[in-house]
Amino acid sequence: MDAADVRIAIGSLSQRTGTNVETIRYYERVGLLAAPARSLGGYRLYGTGQLKRLIFIRRARALGFSIDEVRTLLRLADERKRPCSEVRVVAEAHLKDVHAKIADLRRMERVLKTTVARCAQGSGPTAH
């Protein structure tokens, strides 16, 4: 942790990111988030890097990425010296997943718009 790095307790980290304290601890246990420094009293103290990483994890999870997928994305970010050909293969696979999720969301959007329109007209939500 850099000397200029802000140190915040787990409760503050939880509030700033909207992440449950137990979820933060879980991310530490599964290796998505590095174990933080500890205060003299034994309290977890998180730095700016961990805050940014947790925000990234939360965003990826909200977008539907699994824990393993998030782990892979983080590994890509962490291993900047990794050969570009390896990174490209992993990134291409994730890009395909992103495109599939976008297509699914667009289909869901169309169904929901149709349902809202039918209900607004009083014709019932059933779409055939």
PDB file of C-alpha atoms in Angstrom:
ATOM      1  CA  MET A   1       0.000   0.000   0.000  1.00  0.00           C
ATOM      2  CA  ASP A   2       1.386   3.379  -1.054  1.00  0.00           C
ATOM      3  CA  ALA A   3       2.062   5.960   1.686  1.00  0.00           C
ATOM      4  CA  ALA A   4      -0.349   8.376   0.001  1.00  0.00           C
ATOM      5  CA  ASP A   5      -2.959   5.624  -0.226  1.00  0.00           C
ATOM      6  CA  VAL A   6      -6.142   6.265   1.707  1.00  0.00           C
ATOM      7  CA  ARG A   7      -6.965   3.592   4.270  1.00  0.00           C
ATOM      8  CA  ILE A   8     -10.593   2.898   5.031  1.00  0.00           C
ATOM      9  CA  ALA A   9     -12.294   0.432   7.319  1.00  0.00           C
ATOM     10  CA  ILE A  10     -14.509  -2.335   5.981  1.00  0.00           C
ATOM     11  CA  GLY A  11     -17.687  -0.513   7.034  1.00  0.00           C
ATOM     12  CA  SER A  12     -16.703   2.561   5.035  1.00  0.00           C
ATOM     13  CA  LEU A  13     -15.703   0.396   2.077  1.00  0.00           C
ATOM     14  CA  SER A  14     -19.090  -1.286   2.295  1.00  0.00           C
ATOM     15  CA  GLN A  15     -20.920   2.047   2.290  1.00  0.00           C
ATOM     16  CA  ARG A  16     -18.821   3.589  -0.499  1.00  0.00           C
ATOM     17  CA  THR A  17     -19.326   0.629  -2.827  1.00  0.00           C
ATOM     18  CA  GLY A  18     -22.767  -0.597  -1.791  1.00  0.00           C
ATOM     19  CA  THR A  19     -21.279  -3.991  -1.004  1.00  0.00           C
ATOM     20  CA  ASN A  20     -22.314  -6.007   2.031  1.00  0.00           C
ATOM     21  CA  VAL A  21     -19.485  -6.514   4.554  1.00  0.00           C
ATOM     22  CA  GLU A  22     -19.879 -10.304   4.329  1.00  0.00           C
ATOM     23  CA  THR A  23     -19.620 -10.097   0.543  1.00  0.00           C
ATOM     24  CA  ILE A  24     -16.353  -8.178   0.869  1.00  0.00           C
ATOM     25  CA  ARG A  25     -15.011 -10.869   3.182  1.00  0.00           C
ATOM     26  CA  TYR A  26     -16.196 -13.529   0.731  1.00  0.00           C
ATOM     27  CA  TYR A  27     -14.349 -11.815  -2.140  1.00  0.00           C
ATOM     28  CA  GLU A  28     -11.226 -11.910   0.033  1.00  0.00           C
ATOM     29  CA  ARG A  29     -11.697 -15.617   0.783  1.00  0.00           C
ATOM     30  CA  VAL A  30     -12.112 -16.541  -2.900  1.00  0.00           C
ATOM     31  CA  GLY A  31      -9.121 -14.412  -3.930  1.00  0.00           C
ATOM     32  CA  LEU A  32     -10.850 -11.644  -5.887  1.00  0.00           C
ATOM     33  CA  LEU A  33      -9.800  -9.041  -3.343  1.00  0.00           C
ATOM     34  CA  ALA A  34      -6.410  -9.126  -1.617  1.00  0.00           C
ATOM     35  CA  ALA A  35      -6.363  -9.376   2.158  1.00  0.00           C
ATOM     36  CA  PRO A  36      -6.095  -5.825   3.477  1.00  0.00           C
ATOM     37  CA  ALA A  37      -3.588  -4.343   5.872  1.00  0.00           C
ATOM     38  CA  ARG A  38      -4.645  -4.421   9.507  1.00  0.00           C
ATOM     39  CA  SER A  39      -4.724  -1.677  12.090  1.00  0.00           C
ATOM     40  CA  LEU A  40      -2.984  -2.149  15.424  1.00  0.00           C
ATOM     41  CA  GLY A  41      -6.387  -3.189  16.759  1.00  0.00           C
ATOM     42  CA  GLY A  42      -6.739  -5.810  14.022  1.00  0.00           C
ATOM     43  CA  TYR A  43      -9.295  -3.976  11.897  1.00  0.00           C
ATOM     44  CA  ARG A  44      -9.157  -4.353   8.119  1.00  0.00           C
ATOM     45  CA  LEU A  45      -7.863  -1.233   6.358  1.00  0.00           C
ATOM     46  CA  TYR A  46      -8.422  -1.014   2.602  1.00  0.00           C
ATOM     47  CA  GLY A  47      -6.497   1.122   0.149  1.00  0.00           C
ATOM     48  CA  THR A  48      -7.548   2.990  -2.962  1.00  0.00           C
ATOM     49  CA  GLY A  49      -6.507   0.083  -5.186  1.00  0.00           C
ATOM     50  CA  GLN A  50      -8.760  -2.301  -3.293  1.00  0.00           C
ATOM     51  CA  LEU A  51     -11.617   0.213  -3.453  1.00  0.00           C
ATOM     52  CA  LYS A  52     -11.258   0.481  -7.247  1.00  0.00           C
ATOM     53  CA  ARG A  53     -10.980  -3.286  -7.595  1.00  0.00           C
ATOM     54  CA  LEU A  54     -14.136  -3.824  -5.537  1.00  0.00           C
ATOM     55  CA  ILE A  55     -16.009  -1.295  -7.669  1.00  0.00           C
ATOM     56  CA  PHE A  56     -14.888  -3.217 -10.774  1.00  0.00           C
ATOM     57  CA  ILE A  57     -15.966  -6.545  -9.226  1.00  0.00           C
ATOM     58  CA  ARG A  58     -19.372  -5.129  -8.291  1.00  0.00           C
ATOM     59  CA  ARG A  59     -19.906  -3.750 -11.792  1.00  0.00           C
ATOM     60  CA  ALA A  60     -18.878  -7.009 -13.458  1.00  0.00           C
ATOM     61  CA  ARG A  61     -21.152  -9.016 -11.148  1.00  0.00           C
ATOM     62  CA  ALA A  62     -24.037  -6.611 -11.816  1.00  0.00           C
ATOM     63  CA  LEU A  63     -23.502  -7.208 -15.536  1.00  0.00           C
ATOM     64  CA  GLY A  64     -23.913 -10.930 -14.957  1.00  0.00           C
ATOM     65  CA  PHE A  65     -20.319 -12.142 -14.938  1.00  0.00           C
ATOM     66  CA  SER A  66     -19.689 -15.188 -12.761  1.00  0.00           C
ATOM     67  CA  ILE A  67     -17.039 -15.225 -10.038  1.00  0.00           C
ATOM     68  CA  ASP A  68     -14.745 -17.244 -12.335  1.00  0.00           C
ATOM     69  CA  GLU A  69     -15.284 -14.799 -15.201  1.00  0.00           C
ATOM     70  CA  VAL A  70     -14.513 -11.857 -12.911  1.00  0.00           C
ATOM     71  CA  ARG A  71     -11.392 -13.674 -11.717  1.00  0.00           C
ATOM     72  CA  THR A  72     -10.257 -14.065 -15.344  1.00  0.00           C
ATOM     73  CA  LEU A  73     -10.925 -10.406 -16.132  1.00  0.00           C
ATOM     74  CA  LEU A  74      -8.974  -9.333 -13.058  1.00  0.00           C
ATOM     75  CA  ARG A  75      -6.109 -11.665 -13.968  1.00  0.00           C
ATOM     76  CA  LEU A  76      -5.952 -10.005 -17.410  1.00  0.00           C
ATOM     77  CA  ALA A  77      -5.677  -6.620 -15.729  1.00  0.00           C
ATOM     78  CA  ASP A  78      -3.118  -7.853 -13.183  1.00  0.00           C
ATOM     79  CA  GLU A  79      -0.830  -9.723 -15.586  1.00  0.00           C
ATOM     80  CA  ARG A  80       0.115  -6.867 -17.880  1.00  0.00           C
ATOM     81  CA  LYS A  81       3.319  -8.641 -18.965  1.00  0.00           C
ATOM     82  CA  ARG A  82       1.382 -11.651 -20.217  1.00  0.00           C
ATOM     83  CA  PRO A  83       1.864 -12.368 -23.960  1.00  0.00           C
ATOM     84  CA  CYS A  84      -0.657 -10.446 -26.055  1.00  0.00           C
ATOM     85  CA  SER A  85      -1.713 -13.608 -27.911  1.00  0.00           C
ATOM     86  CA  GLU A  86      -2.899 -15.191 -24.635  1.00  0.00           C
ATOM     87  CA  VAL A  87      -4.709 -12.041 -23.597  1.00  0.00           C
ATOM     88  CA  ARG A  88      -6.413 -11.807 -27.000  1.00  0.00           C
ATOM     89  CA  VAL A  89      -7.778 -15.367 -26.774  1.00  0.00           C
ATOM     90  CA  VAL A  90      -9.272 -14.778 -23.325  1.00  0.00           C
ATOM     91  CA  ALA A  91     -10.553 -11.319 -24.249  1.00  0.00           C
ATOM     92  CA  GLU A  92     -12.192 -12.655 -27.440  1.00  0.00           C
ATOM     93  CA  ALA A  93     -14.032 -15.325 -25.437  1.00  0.00           C
ATOM     94  CA  HIS A  94     -15.304 -12.714 -23.008  1.00  0.00           C
ATOM     95  CA  LEU A  95     -16.248 -10.410 -25.851  1.00  0.00           C
ATOM     96  CA  LYS A  96     -18.421 -13.189 -27.307  1.00  0.00           C
ATOM     97  CA  ASP A  97     -20.085 -13.562 -23.895  1.00  0.00           C
ATOM     98  CA  VAL A  98     -20.696  -9.806 -23.736  1.00  0.00           C
ATOM     99  CA  HIS A  99     -22.249  -9.808 -27.215  1.00  0.00           C
ATOM    100  CA  ALA A 100     -24.504 -12.731 -26.244  1.00  0.00           C
ATOM    101  CA  LYS A 101     -25.609 -10.930 -23.075  1.00  0.00           C
ATOM    102  CA  ILE A 102     -26.345  -7.768 -25.034  1.00  0.00           C
ATOM    103  CA  ALA A 103     -28.448  -9.771 -27.513  1.00  0.00           C
ATOM    104  CA  ASP A 104     -30.330 -11.419 -24.627  1.00  0.00           C
ATOM    105  CA  LEU A 105     -30.972  -8.033 -23.032  1.00  0.00           C
ATOM    106  CA  ARG A 106     -32.274  -6.640 -26.325  1.00  0.00           C
ATOM    107  CA  ARG A 107     -34.676  -9.595 -26.670  1.00  0.00           C
ATOM    108  CA  MET A 108     -35.805  -9.091 -23.083  1.00  0.00           C
ATOM    109  CA  GLU A 109     -36.282  -5.375 -23.765  1.00  0.00           C
ATOM    110  CA  ARG A 110     -38.540  -6.130 -26.758  1.00  0.00           C
ATOM    111  CA  VAL A 111     -40.667  -8.556 -24.738  1.00  0.00           C
ATOM    112  CA  LEU A 112     -40.993  -6.087 -21.866  1.00  0.00           C
ATOM    113  CA  LYS A 113     -41.913  -3.210 -24.212  1.00  0.00           C
ATOM    114  CA  THR A 114     -44.576  -5.385 -25.834  1.00  0.00           C
ATOM    115  CA  THR A 115     -45.926  -6.414 -22.437  1.00  0.00           C
ATOM    116  CA  VAL A 116     -46.063  -2.808 -21.224  1.00  0.00           C
ATOM    117  CA  ALA A 117     -47.806  -1.702 -24.434  1.00  0.00           C
ATOM    118  CA  ARG A 118     -50.364  -4.532 -24.264  1.00  0.00           C
ATOM    119  CA  CYS A 119     -51.114  -3.836 -20.629  1.00  0.00           C
ATOM    120  CA  ALA A 120     -51.450  -0.104 -21.364  1.00  0.00           C
ATOM    121  CA  GLN A 121     -54.024  -0.959 -24.024  1.00  0.00           C
ATOM    122  CA  GLY A 122     -55.852  -3.274 -21.622  1.00  0.00           C
ATOM    123  CA  SER A 123     -55.363  -6.314 -23.866  1.00  0.00           C
ATOM    124  CA  GLY A 124     -53.469  -8.400 -21.308  1.00  0.00           C
ATOM    125  CA  PRO A 125     -49.764  -9.179 -20.920  1.00  0.00           C
ATOM    126  CA  THR A 126     -49.740 -12.378 -23.002  1.00  0.00           C
ATOM    127  CA  ALA A 127     -47.611 -12.030 -26.109  1.00  0.00           C
ATOM    128  CA  HIS A 128     -47.759 -14.644 -28.823  1.00  0.00           C
TER     129      HIS A 128
END
